[in-house]
Amino acid sequence: MDFSSDNVAGAAPQIARVLAEAADGPAPAYGADPWTELLSNRLRDVFEAEVEVFPVLTGTAANALALWQLVPPYGAVFCHEDSHVNTDECGAPEMFTGGAKLVALPGAGAKLRPDTLQPAIRRVGYRKVHRVRPAAVSLTQATECGTVYTPDEIGAVAEVCRRHGLTLHMDGARFANAVASLGCAPADVTWRAGVDVLSLGATKSGAWAAEAVVFLRPGLSADFAERRKRAGHLLSKMRFVSAQLLAWLEDDLWRRHAAHANAMARRLGDGLAALPGVEIPDPVEANMVFPVLPTPLRDGLRAAGFVFHDWPSERDGTVRLVTSFQTRPEDVEEFLNAAREVANAS
Amino acid sequence: MDFSSDNVAGAAPQIARVLAEAADGPAPAYGADPWTELLSNRLRDVFEAEVEVFPVLTGTAANALALWQLVPPYGAVFCHEDSHVNTDECGAPEMFTGGAKLVALPGAGAKLRPDTLQPAIRRVGYRKVHRVRPAAVSLTQATECGTVYTPDEIGAVAEVCRRHGLTLHMDGARFANAVASLGCAPADVTWRAGVDVLSLGATKSGAWAAEAVVFLRPGLSADFAERRKRAGHLLSKMRFVSAQLLAWLEDDLWRRHAAHANAMARRLGDGLAALPGVEIPDPVEANMVFPVLPTPLRDGLRAAGFVFHDWPSERDGTVRLVTSFQTRPEDVEEFLNAAREVANAS
Amino acid sequence: MDFSSDNVAGAAPQIARVLAEAADGPAPAYGADPWTELLSNRLRDVFEAEVEVFPVLTGTAANALALWQLVPPYGAVFCHEDSHVNTDECGAPEMFTGGAKLVALPGAGAKLRPDTLQPAIRRVGYRKVHRVRPAAVSLTQATECGTVYTPDEIGAVAEVCRRHGLTLHMDGARFANAVASLGCAPADVTWRAGVDVLSLGATKSGAWAAEAVVFLRPGLSADFAERRKRAGHLLSKMRFVSAQLLAWLEDDLWRRHAAHANAMARRLGDGLAALPGVEIPDPVEANMVFPVLPTPLRDGLRAAGFVFHDWPSERDGTVRLVTSFQTRPEDVEEFLNAAREVANAS
Amino acid sequence: MDFSSDNVAGAAPQIARVLAEAADGPAPAYGADPWTELLSNRLRDVFEAEVEVFPVLTGTAANALALWQLVPPYGAVFCHEDSHVNTDECGAPEMFTGGAKLVALPGAGAKLRPDTLQPAIRRVGYRKVHRVRPAAVSLTQATECGTVYTPDEIGAVAEVCRRHGLTLHMDGARFANAVASLGCAPADVTWRAGVDVLSLGATKSGAWAAEAVVFLRPGLSADFAERRKRAGHLLSKMRFVSAQLLAWLEDDLWRRHAAHANAMARRLGDGLAALPGVEIPDPVEANMVFPVLPTPLRDGLRAAGFVFHDWPSERDGTVRLVTSFQTRPEDVEEFLNAAREVANAS
């Protein structure tokens, strides 16, 4: 059983069906098709705003292109040191921006906070032409350690951005999980809280490969079409990405997927926390658990066939467990039973 | 009826079916899945060589990443002035390579030929550190004007490359159409003729979005994995691209699709050539026809609801007609009947 | 005797003297010194306008940074196929712009003309997001083959730029020679004719290393300071560049140098043109002559110790002879006498 | 009196003289001149090795081009968080490398140490294709806070590099000060300790604008000439940079300048440390002092006309005082007298 990532899951049957239907007959290429238009309208409803939508294929592309849009080559992006843009995109943001600098900041729960962000912006902005120019902040919702920013926490970061003239980007690879966790409207944790651009990810919760860059304020997306094309991310048969996103949004499938995955993670977390010697430093608010496991437990679970990653952390023994829309309650039970067995034996 | 591009077609049912099957259950992410391994083996059979295969999502990505692999930032790529890399990728090759120069050369039938290529390489290589360094040649098979390079023509270009130490890239967005047209083995127009890297395209002939960079010589692909990741083209659920390519190759679907599209184009070409005032300067060897149409004929066809692009050319009145695996003989007949009617009326 | 380039000359004693004087004592770094301020004022007088001035060290830097300022990464720069930016900067414009495309156009006398420029802009601008966006034109004054644009010729190019929303850059590595040749005001061949940004070169006419990017219209130079710094072209002891430029402008030294070099070239050209078998296809309007020499003459002159470059051209036997502020009339006489001797002997 | 930087100093008369002499008569362009050849030989003597030398004009250019040489676009450079490459080059290393990542590490005395470096390399190298690849380490000698690495300290960093396959770059903008401080041979703190490439700076200690990238191991400099040209840093009249460096090395002028500036800084430091309320956290080993000054003292000194920068630091009240080859003992005395006066008065 594989808890290594929500990327190991397949795709939802609802999405597969819509894709198969979209395969028939001709449609205008490069995004002039009816699916893509529908998607824009649909997302305007979801976000209660005149958003502008650009589907792409990967989260790395969504993030890097969004940052390229916001930041000049001599600009700086402030992000958490554990953020995906900083650690898992092989430098894509640096490449597309023409060499902007990612300023990596610490923060508990993988969150950026005003009291570290503000002095960092001041420090970088200190010597004008000699330093790169503070230009944007990027935060991840849900975060890379499975926590979720509240609207107030986002608002506090946005306030720092406003004060210094920076734009605010949100990496929403697990945006659905955050929204499901908070039980709020998508607008509440995006534009209402001060977010300018969102990388909205569907791949991790049921699509095959579908993300979208969503501009939440008018006037921010000039020339983004050129950037996407130049990056090789303008699909000729765009309908096949837009159709996935439409199916994902249909009947709240996205929220239901996310709520399910979150519940599975919570159950995993609760079960593990009850075992002797196990600690879970951060609250389990989305679809990931980062327990610190005693070595025998970790080894025993792997010997029993469970797959998960060790995770770099200050706490030795930290591992990452990820659930998805495909994780079944019996998978979780099986894992927890095995854990209890190993714990009792040792 | 839409003859504007092979991109307006949908996807083949065989491919849609395989994709739906691949959606079930977990699989390792980022290309460690069984589909991707199978694909590599399958393409080794197809090309009769130990090729290395990297699936990506768009032809622009395949071309630009392949050229990035072959060319230093201070390098030059020689290509035809009408080639897709030069005119239709919004400068993607220039971006990914870090600013390499595309040297655009003329040539009848959209083909590069030794007698223009060789002096161009000499001219650029003339002043060492002051000029960019000749590094690669890129040719398109089938070409952007619907002709096809013979193995000998490719071999002649490759010979110039060898003499000057350049590598040879082939943009094979319509590689299937070329192979079907020549009736040769894929190896005959690639590595046996001296091609080093191929951008192999399935999207234009039945996939929803599936291309592959195929390295035809050992030792050429070092660090390509990093480049693809950094460009945002490493899919987490890679199986969904590999599965498309597998289905496309299965039972020679790719060749059958291409042969059909080629036949439809030939029929279109033959029918149009028989009309008064119509000229077709280049032979129709793949799935595109570029006739020069008298204005009344062009206008009449559009008035009758047929969709096609005007095409920039020395000959005023040139249009482009593209057929695909979905083009039906009755579509062609309908078009030709309409053309005959307009021609007789005017 | 070396006629290979105006770069082989040393530096003018007036400039060396001013530099030595500037060496004494402290001055604010990075361009906040009095020399740099004086230079700005001085150039406002010279150009009769509120120009903005950024000294740099090389012509390649001046051109590439100026184009970076004018062109987005997905932009196109139209230039002559023999222009320095296209052939002699090892792709610096492509690098700094983040991969913009230089569209190289033919033209007699190394000049861009509206009738080739206009259709080229249309061709590139044809397919919006798929092609790079026409953004700037760059012309060289004096040109790379020693001719000089008249104010009217520049105005005609500028008119095309205006019509299509492009900016106009002038590579003025030999701007002094052009101004001296035309006997006009610097404003007449720059902003009055529609030029937006000038790379003003002093190195080739007497400085040791001093160029300046001169913005001729307000509002064009935003963030240029960051670009220059980031490129490593912001000198800490900026006074040493500004002082060179001040000395070069003082007492019309720049015009006197240029007029002298032009006169030497004309004398060379006249002398050579009188010899049997020698042709000089382009008029000698600046400090360069490009004669087509019979092989024995070319070989004989080299055997006699004269140094000059063969020049790639449609005409076999073309060589380049360059004069400078240091070329003496007796150097020219010596060369011509040797030429006459060889010509008579063969 | 200006203690804000060694960049506010002028140039040494010995250097001005040599430059004026070099101005006379022709010499081959682009580095083929005799001065540049002499310089290479001279630096081989100085470094007791077959070094390869590339003069450039600024320290930012030297560092950024050196790192471009060592690091792929998807590479990581480990450096101190206060290093010039990280904070004072407006992202030049990121631009030239094509977007490599600078991983900024803490460390007392602005020094990198194995116990922070090693885990950082492991962390970045952890997830292969997803993260940038550890490729080089850059350290600054003397450091940005005026301390000096001993040969053993450098050797320990180099040992970590060797173990992980990284190259080692040294930013030697104040290399002369470090060598003078240690009283060692240049080789002892460079290649003998494991450094691969040195940015050797002369500008801060008496030249007008002269730096050199010095490759300390054979085989490292391939294509560096193209990179320098493409960056706009290949001077046509290269002799004028090489001549500066020759004069700077002649008769140990460089070491004498540096020893003098170091002595002036030490005297400044000793004098300030004796005042009540003044602390100097780091040892004064080169030509910079970073005292923490009580506010009245800081204000009083400025009121008395002394110029110096506040410096960002954990300790409020930190300022930076820099001495140069032009700083006179009486300047230091004047400063210290004023300081004593203010201290006594408050």
CSV table of N, CA and C in Angstrom, one decimal, chain A residues 2 14 26 28 50 64 72 85 95 128-129 135 151 182 216 226 253 268 278 286 298 309 319-320 337 344:
chain,number,residue,atom,x,y,z
A,2,ASP,N,0.5,2.2,-0.8
A,2,ASP,CA,1.4,3.3,-1.1
A,2,ASP,C,0.9,4.6,-0.5
A,14,GLN,N,-15.1,9.9,-13.1
A,14,GLN,CA,-15.9,11.0,-13.7
A,14,GLN,C,-15.1,11.8,-14.6
A,26,PRO,N,-14.2,17.6,-34.1
A,26,PRO,CA,-13.3,18.7,-34.2
A,26,PRO,C,-13.7,19.8,-33.1
A,28,PRO,N,-12.0,24.0,-32.1
A,28,PRO,CA,-10.9,25.0,-32.4
A,28,PRO,C,-9.7,24.7,-31.4
A,50,GLU,N,-14.3,38.1,-11.4
A,50,GLU,CA,-14.0,38.1,-12.8
A,50,GLU,C,-12.6,37.6,-13.0
A,64,ALA,N,5.8,28.4,-11.7
A,64,ALA,CA,6.9,29.2,-12.4
A,64,ALA,C,6.3,30.2,-13.3
A,72,PRO,N,10.2,40.8,-12.0
A,72,PRO,CA,11.2,41.1,-13.0
A,72,PRO,C,12.4,40.2,-12.7
A,85,VAL,N,8.1,25.6,-4.5
A,85,VAL,CA,8.8,26.5,-5.5
A,85,VAL,C,10.3,26.5,-5.1
A,95,MET,N,14.5,29.9,-13.6
A,95,MET,CA,14.7,29.9,-15.0
A,95,MET,C,13.7,30.8,-15.8
A,128,LYS,N,19.0,49.2,-2.7
A,128,LYS,CA,18.5,49.5,-4.0
A,128,LYS,C,19.1,48.8,-5.2
A,129,VAL,N,19.9,49.5,-6.0
A,129,VAL,CA,20.3,48.8,-7.3
A,129,VAL,C,21.3,47.6,-7.0
A,135,ALA,N,9.6,41.8,-4.8
A,135,ALA,CA,8.5,41.9,-5.8
A,135,ALA,C,7.3,41.0,-5.5
A,151,PRO,N,-7.9,32.3,6.8
A,151,PRO,CA,-8.0,33.6,6.1
A,151,PRO,C,-7.3,34.7,6.8
A,182,LEU,N,-11.0,24.1,5.8
A,182,LEU,CA,-11.5,25.3,6.4
A,182,LEU,C,-13.0,25.4,6.3
A,216,LEU,N,-6.6,36.7,-10.0
A,216,LEU,CA,-7.8,37.0,-9.2
A,216,LEU,C,-8.1,38.5,-9.2
A,226,GLU,N,1.5,34.8,-24.0
A,226,GLU,CA,2.8,34.6,-24.7
A,226,GLU,C,3.8,33.8,-23.8
A,253,LEU,N,-17.2,17.8,-7.0
A,253,LEU,CA,-16.3,16.6,-6.9
A,253,LEU,C,-15.0,17.0,-6.2
A,268,LEU,N,-5.5,8.6,10.0
A,268,LEU,CA,-4.2,8.1,10.1
A,268,LEU,C,-3.4,8.7,11.3
A,278,VAL,N,5.3,7.7,19.3
A,278,VAL,CA,5.0,8.5,18.1
A,278,VAL,C,4.7,9.9,18.4
A,286,ALA,N,-4.7,18.8,6.5
A,286,ALA,CA,-5.1,18.5,5.1
A,286,ALA,C,-4.9,17.0,4.9
A,298,ARG,N,9.0,2.3,12.1
A,298,ARG,CA,9.2,2.7,10.7
A,298,ARG,C,9.7,1.5,9.8
A,309,HIS,N,7.7,8.0,2.3
A,309,HIS,CA,9.0,8.7,2.3
A,309,HIS,C,9.5,9.1,3.7
A,319,VAL,N,8.6,10.9,8.9
A,319,VAL,CA,8.2,10.4,7.6
A,319,VAL,C,7.0,11.2,7.1
A,320,ARG,N,6.7,11.0,5.9
A,320,ARG,CA,5.5,11.6,5.3
A,320,ARG,C,4.5,10.6,4.8
A,337,ASN,N,-3.4,-1.0,11.9
A,337,ASN,CA,-3.3,-2.3,12.5
A,337,ASN,C,-1.9,-2.8,12.5
A,344,ASN,N,3.4,-3.0,19.5
A,344,ASN,CA,3.2,-4.0,20.6
A,344,ASN,C,4.3,-5.0,20.7
